[in-house]
CSV table of C-alpha atoms in Angstrom, one decimal:
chain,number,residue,atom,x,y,z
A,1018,UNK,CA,14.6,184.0,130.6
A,1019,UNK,CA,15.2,183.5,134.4
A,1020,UNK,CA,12.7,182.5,136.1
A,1021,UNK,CA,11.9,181.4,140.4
A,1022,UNK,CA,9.5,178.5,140.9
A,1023,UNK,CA,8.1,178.0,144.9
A,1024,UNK,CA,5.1,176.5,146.4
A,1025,UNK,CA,2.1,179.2,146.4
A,1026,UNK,CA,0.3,177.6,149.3
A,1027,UNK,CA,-1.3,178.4,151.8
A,1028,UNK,CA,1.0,176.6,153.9
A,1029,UNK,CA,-0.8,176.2,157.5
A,1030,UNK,CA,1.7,175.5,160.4
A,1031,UNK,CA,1.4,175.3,164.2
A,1032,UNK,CA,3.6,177.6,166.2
A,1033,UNK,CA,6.8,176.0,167.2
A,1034,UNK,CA,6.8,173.9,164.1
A,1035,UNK,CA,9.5,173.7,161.6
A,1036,UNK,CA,9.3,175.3,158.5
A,1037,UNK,CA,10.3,175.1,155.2
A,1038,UNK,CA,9.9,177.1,152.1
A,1039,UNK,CA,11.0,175.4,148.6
A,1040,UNK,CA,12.1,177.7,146.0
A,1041,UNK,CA,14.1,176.8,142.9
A,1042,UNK,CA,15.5,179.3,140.3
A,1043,UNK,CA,16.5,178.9,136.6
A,1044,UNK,CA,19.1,181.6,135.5
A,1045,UNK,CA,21.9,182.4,132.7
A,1046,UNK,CA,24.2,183.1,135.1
A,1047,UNK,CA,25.2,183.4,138.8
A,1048,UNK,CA,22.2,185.7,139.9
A,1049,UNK,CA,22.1,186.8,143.8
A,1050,UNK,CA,19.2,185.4,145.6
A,1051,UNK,CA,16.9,186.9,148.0
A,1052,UNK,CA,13.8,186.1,150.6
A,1053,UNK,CA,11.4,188.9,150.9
A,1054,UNK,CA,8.2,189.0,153.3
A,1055,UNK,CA,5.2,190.7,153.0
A,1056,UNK,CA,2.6,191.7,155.8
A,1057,UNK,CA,-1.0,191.9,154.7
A,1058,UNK,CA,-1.1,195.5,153.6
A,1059,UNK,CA,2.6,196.7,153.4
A,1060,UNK,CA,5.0,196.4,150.9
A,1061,UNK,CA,7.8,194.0,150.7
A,1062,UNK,CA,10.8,193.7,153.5
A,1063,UNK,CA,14.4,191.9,152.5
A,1064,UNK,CA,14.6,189.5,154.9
A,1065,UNK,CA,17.6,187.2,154.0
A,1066,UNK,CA,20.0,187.3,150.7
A,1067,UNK,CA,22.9,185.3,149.4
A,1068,UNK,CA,25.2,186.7,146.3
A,1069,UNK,CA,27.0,183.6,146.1
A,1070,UNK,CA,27.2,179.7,145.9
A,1071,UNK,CA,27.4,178.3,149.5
A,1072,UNK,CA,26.7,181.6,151.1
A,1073,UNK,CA,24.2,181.1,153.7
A,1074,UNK,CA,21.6,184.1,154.0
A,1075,UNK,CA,20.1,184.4,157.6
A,1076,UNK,CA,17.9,187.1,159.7
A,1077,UNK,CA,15.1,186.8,162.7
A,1078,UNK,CA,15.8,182.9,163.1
A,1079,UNK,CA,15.2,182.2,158.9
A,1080,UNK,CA,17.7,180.7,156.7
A,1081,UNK,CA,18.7,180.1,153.1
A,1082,UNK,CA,21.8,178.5,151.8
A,1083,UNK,CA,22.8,179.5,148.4
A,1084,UNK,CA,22.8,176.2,146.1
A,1085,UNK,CA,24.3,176.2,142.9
A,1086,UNK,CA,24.7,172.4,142.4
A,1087,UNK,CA,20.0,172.2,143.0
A,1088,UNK,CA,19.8,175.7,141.4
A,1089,UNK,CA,17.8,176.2,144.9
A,1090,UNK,CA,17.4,178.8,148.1
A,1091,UNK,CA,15.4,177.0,150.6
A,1092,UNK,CA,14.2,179.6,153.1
A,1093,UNK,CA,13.9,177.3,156.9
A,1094,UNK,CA,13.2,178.3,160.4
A,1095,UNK,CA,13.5,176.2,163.1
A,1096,UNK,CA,10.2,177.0,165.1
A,1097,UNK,CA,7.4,179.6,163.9
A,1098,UNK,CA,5.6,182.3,165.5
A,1099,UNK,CA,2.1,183.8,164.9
A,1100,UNK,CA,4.0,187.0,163.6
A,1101,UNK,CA,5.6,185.0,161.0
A,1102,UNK,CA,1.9,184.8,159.4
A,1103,UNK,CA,3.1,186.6,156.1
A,1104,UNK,CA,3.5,185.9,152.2
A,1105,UNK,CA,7.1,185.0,151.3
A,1106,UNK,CA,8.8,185.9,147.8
A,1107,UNK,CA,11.5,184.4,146.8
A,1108,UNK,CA,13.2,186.4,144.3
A,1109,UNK,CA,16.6,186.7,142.0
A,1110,UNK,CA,19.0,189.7,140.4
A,1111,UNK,CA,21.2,188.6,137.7
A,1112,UNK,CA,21.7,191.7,135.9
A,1113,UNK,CA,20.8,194.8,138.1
A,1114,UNK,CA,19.7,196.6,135.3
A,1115,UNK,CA,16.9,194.1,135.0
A,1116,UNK,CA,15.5,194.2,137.9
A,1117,UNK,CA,14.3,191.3,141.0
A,1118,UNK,CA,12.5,188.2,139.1
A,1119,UNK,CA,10.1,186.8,141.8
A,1120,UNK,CA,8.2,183.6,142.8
A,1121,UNK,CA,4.5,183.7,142.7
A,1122,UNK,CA,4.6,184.0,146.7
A,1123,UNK,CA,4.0,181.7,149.7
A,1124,UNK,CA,1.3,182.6,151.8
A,1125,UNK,CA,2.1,180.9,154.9
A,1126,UNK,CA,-0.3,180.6,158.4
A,1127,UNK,CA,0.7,180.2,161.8
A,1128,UNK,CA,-1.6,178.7,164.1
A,1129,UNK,CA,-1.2,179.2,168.3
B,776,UNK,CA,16.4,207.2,158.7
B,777,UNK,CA,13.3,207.5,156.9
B,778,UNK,CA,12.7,204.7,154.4
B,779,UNK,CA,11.1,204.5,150.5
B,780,UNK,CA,7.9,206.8,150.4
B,781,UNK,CA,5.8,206.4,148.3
B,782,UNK,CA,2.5,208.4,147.4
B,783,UNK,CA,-0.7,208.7,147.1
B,784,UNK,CA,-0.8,205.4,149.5
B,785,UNK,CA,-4.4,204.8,147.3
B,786,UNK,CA,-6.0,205.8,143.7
B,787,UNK,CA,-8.6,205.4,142.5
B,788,UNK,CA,-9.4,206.7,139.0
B,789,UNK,CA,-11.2,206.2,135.5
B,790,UNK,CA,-10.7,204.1,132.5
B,791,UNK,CA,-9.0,206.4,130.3
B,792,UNK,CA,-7.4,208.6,132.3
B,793,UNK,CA,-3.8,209.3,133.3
B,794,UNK,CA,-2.6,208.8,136.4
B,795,UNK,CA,1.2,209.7,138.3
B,796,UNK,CA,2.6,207.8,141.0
B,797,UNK,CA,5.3,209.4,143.3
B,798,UNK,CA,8.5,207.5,144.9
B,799,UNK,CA,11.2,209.1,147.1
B,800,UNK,CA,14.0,206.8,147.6
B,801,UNK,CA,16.3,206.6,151.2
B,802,UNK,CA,18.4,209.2,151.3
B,803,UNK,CA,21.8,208.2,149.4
B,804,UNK,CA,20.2,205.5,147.2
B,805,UNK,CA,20.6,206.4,143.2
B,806,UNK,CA,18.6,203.8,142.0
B,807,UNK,CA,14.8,203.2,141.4
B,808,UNK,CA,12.8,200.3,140.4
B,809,UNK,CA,9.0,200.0,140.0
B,810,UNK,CA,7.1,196.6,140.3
B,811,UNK,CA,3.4,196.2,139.7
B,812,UNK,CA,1.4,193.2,142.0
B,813,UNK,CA,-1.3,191.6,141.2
B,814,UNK,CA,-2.8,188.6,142.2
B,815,UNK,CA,-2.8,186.6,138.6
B,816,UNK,CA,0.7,187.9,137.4
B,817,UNK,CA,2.4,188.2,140.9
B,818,UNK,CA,5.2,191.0,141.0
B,819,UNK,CA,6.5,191.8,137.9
B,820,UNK,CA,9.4,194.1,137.2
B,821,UNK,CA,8.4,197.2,135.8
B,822,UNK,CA,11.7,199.7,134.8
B,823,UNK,CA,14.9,200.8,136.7
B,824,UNK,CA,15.9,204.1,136.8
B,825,UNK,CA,19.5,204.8,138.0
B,826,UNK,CA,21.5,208.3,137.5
B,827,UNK,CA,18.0,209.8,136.1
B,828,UNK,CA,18.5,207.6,132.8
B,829,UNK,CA,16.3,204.3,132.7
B,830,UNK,CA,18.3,201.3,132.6
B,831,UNK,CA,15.6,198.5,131.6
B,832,UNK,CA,12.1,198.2,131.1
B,833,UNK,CA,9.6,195.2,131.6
B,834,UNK,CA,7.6,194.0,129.1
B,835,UNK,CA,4.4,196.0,129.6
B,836,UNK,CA,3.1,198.8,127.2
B,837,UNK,CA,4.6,202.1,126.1
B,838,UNK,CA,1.3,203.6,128.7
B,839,UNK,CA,3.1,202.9,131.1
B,840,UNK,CA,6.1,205.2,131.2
B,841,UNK,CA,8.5,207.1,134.2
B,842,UNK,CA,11.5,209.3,135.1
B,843,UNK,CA,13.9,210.3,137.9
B,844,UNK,CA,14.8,213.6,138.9
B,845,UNK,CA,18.0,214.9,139.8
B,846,UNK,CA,17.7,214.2,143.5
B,847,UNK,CA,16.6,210.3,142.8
B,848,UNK,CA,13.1,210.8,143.3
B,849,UNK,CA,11.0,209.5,140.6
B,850,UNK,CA,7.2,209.5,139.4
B,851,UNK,CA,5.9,207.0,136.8
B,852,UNK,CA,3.0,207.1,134.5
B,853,UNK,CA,0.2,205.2,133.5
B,854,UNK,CA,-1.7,206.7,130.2
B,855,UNK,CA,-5.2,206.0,129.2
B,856,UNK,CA,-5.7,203.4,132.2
B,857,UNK,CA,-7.6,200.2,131.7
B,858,UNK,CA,-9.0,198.5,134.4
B,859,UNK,CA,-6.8,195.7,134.1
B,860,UNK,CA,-4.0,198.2,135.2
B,861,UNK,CA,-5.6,198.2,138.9
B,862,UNK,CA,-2.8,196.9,141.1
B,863,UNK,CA,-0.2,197.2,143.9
B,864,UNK,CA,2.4,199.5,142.5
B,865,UNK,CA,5.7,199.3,144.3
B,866,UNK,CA,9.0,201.2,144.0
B,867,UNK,CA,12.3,200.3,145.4
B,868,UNK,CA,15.2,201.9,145.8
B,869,UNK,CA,18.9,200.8,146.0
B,870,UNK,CA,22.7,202.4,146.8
B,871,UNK,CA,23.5,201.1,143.1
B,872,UNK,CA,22.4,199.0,140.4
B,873,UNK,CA,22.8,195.7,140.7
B,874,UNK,CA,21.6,193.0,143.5
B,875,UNK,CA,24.2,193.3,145.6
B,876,UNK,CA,23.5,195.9,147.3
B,877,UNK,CA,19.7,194.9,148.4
B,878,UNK,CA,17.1,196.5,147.3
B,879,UNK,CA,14.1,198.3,150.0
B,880,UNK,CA,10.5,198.4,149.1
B,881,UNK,CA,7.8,201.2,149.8
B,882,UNK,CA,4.5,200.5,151.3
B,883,UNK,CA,3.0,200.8,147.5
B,884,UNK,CA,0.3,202.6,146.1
B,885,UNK,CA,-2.6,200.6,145.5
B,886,UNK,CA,-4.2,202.1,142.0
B,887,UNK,CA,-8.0,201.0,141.6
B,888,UNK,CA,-9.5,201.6,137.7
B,889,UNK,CA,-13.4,201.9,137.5
């Protein structure tokens, strides 16, 4: 079945650094990939997608290119924030009907 | 315009009891999917309702059950709770079935089994 595979973490940065998030995927098909974020005590916010190879996802400074050939979806950002302290899912649709297959979460920290 | 609602916002309830968690999607959006979190299994797909008829279910028990109404809002159930049932519980809703579109999250409900 598919599956998405990213580093749980905690990942502790200083503000200003640059970040990055490994996530790789394994999937029947050509699913559509997605980067959600989740404050401590809400529920989950879409904060980047790509439907297709190449396609490059971005929002709020974060990126994610679409990678077909690495079967990945890197999610980068060029320099943190202390509001970026958040757990990030990375998560894939292949068949809508099934539902978002997610990544364990990485909890990341931003340090002033 | 208002987003994914979802109530009670906290549970808290018995082993072996029932328990019915609310959803009401944003306004336009036919489809519904539940997820339950927790912190072993992570977030785990749950069933998708679009149209009122359930498209695909997870692989969890036939406790746990759900439906949507006529104006997309949907409820699901969880019979004779065990305590390993406490969890996040998280519905989303979508314009139609299928990732394209994106789907948006509700705060949760966060059930607790004593």
């Amino acid at each position: 079945g598919d599956s998405v595979t990213q580093m749980e973490g905690p990942v502790t940065l200083s503000e200003e650094a640059f970040l990055t998030i490994n996530c790789t995927y394994t999937a029947t098909g050509y699913p559509s990939l997605f980067w959600y974020v989740q404050y401590p005590g809400e529920g989950l916010q879409l904060l980047l997608k790509a439907t297709k190879a190449d396609d490059k996802g971005s929002n709020k400074g974060f990126e994610a290119t679409y990678r077909k050939e690495t079967t990945s979806f890197h999610l980068e950002k060029g320099s943190v924030q202390v509001s970026d302290s958040a757990v990030y899912f990375c998560a894939l649709s292949e068949n809508g009907a099934d539902g978002l297959t997610f990544g364990k979460g990485t909890h990341l920290i931003i340090q002033p | 315009k208002a987003g994914v609602t979802q109530t009670p916002r906290y549970l808290i309830k018995t082993r072996g009891q029932q328990v019915t968690l609310s959803c009401s999607p944003i306004s336009g959006h036919r489809s519904v999917s539940w997820y339950q979190q927790t912190p072993g299994q992570g977030l785990q797909f749950l069933f998708e309702y679009f149209s009122e008829t359930q498209r695909n279910k997870g692989n969890f028990p036939g406790r746990f059950s759900g439906r949507q109404f006529s104006n997309s809002r949907s409820e699901m159930n969880v019979s004779t709770l065990e305590l390993g049932d406490s969890a996040l519980y998280l519905c989303a809703s979508s314009l139609g079935s299928g990732g394209d579109y994106g789907y948006t999250f509700g705060s949760g409900t966060r059930l607790t089994v004593v």
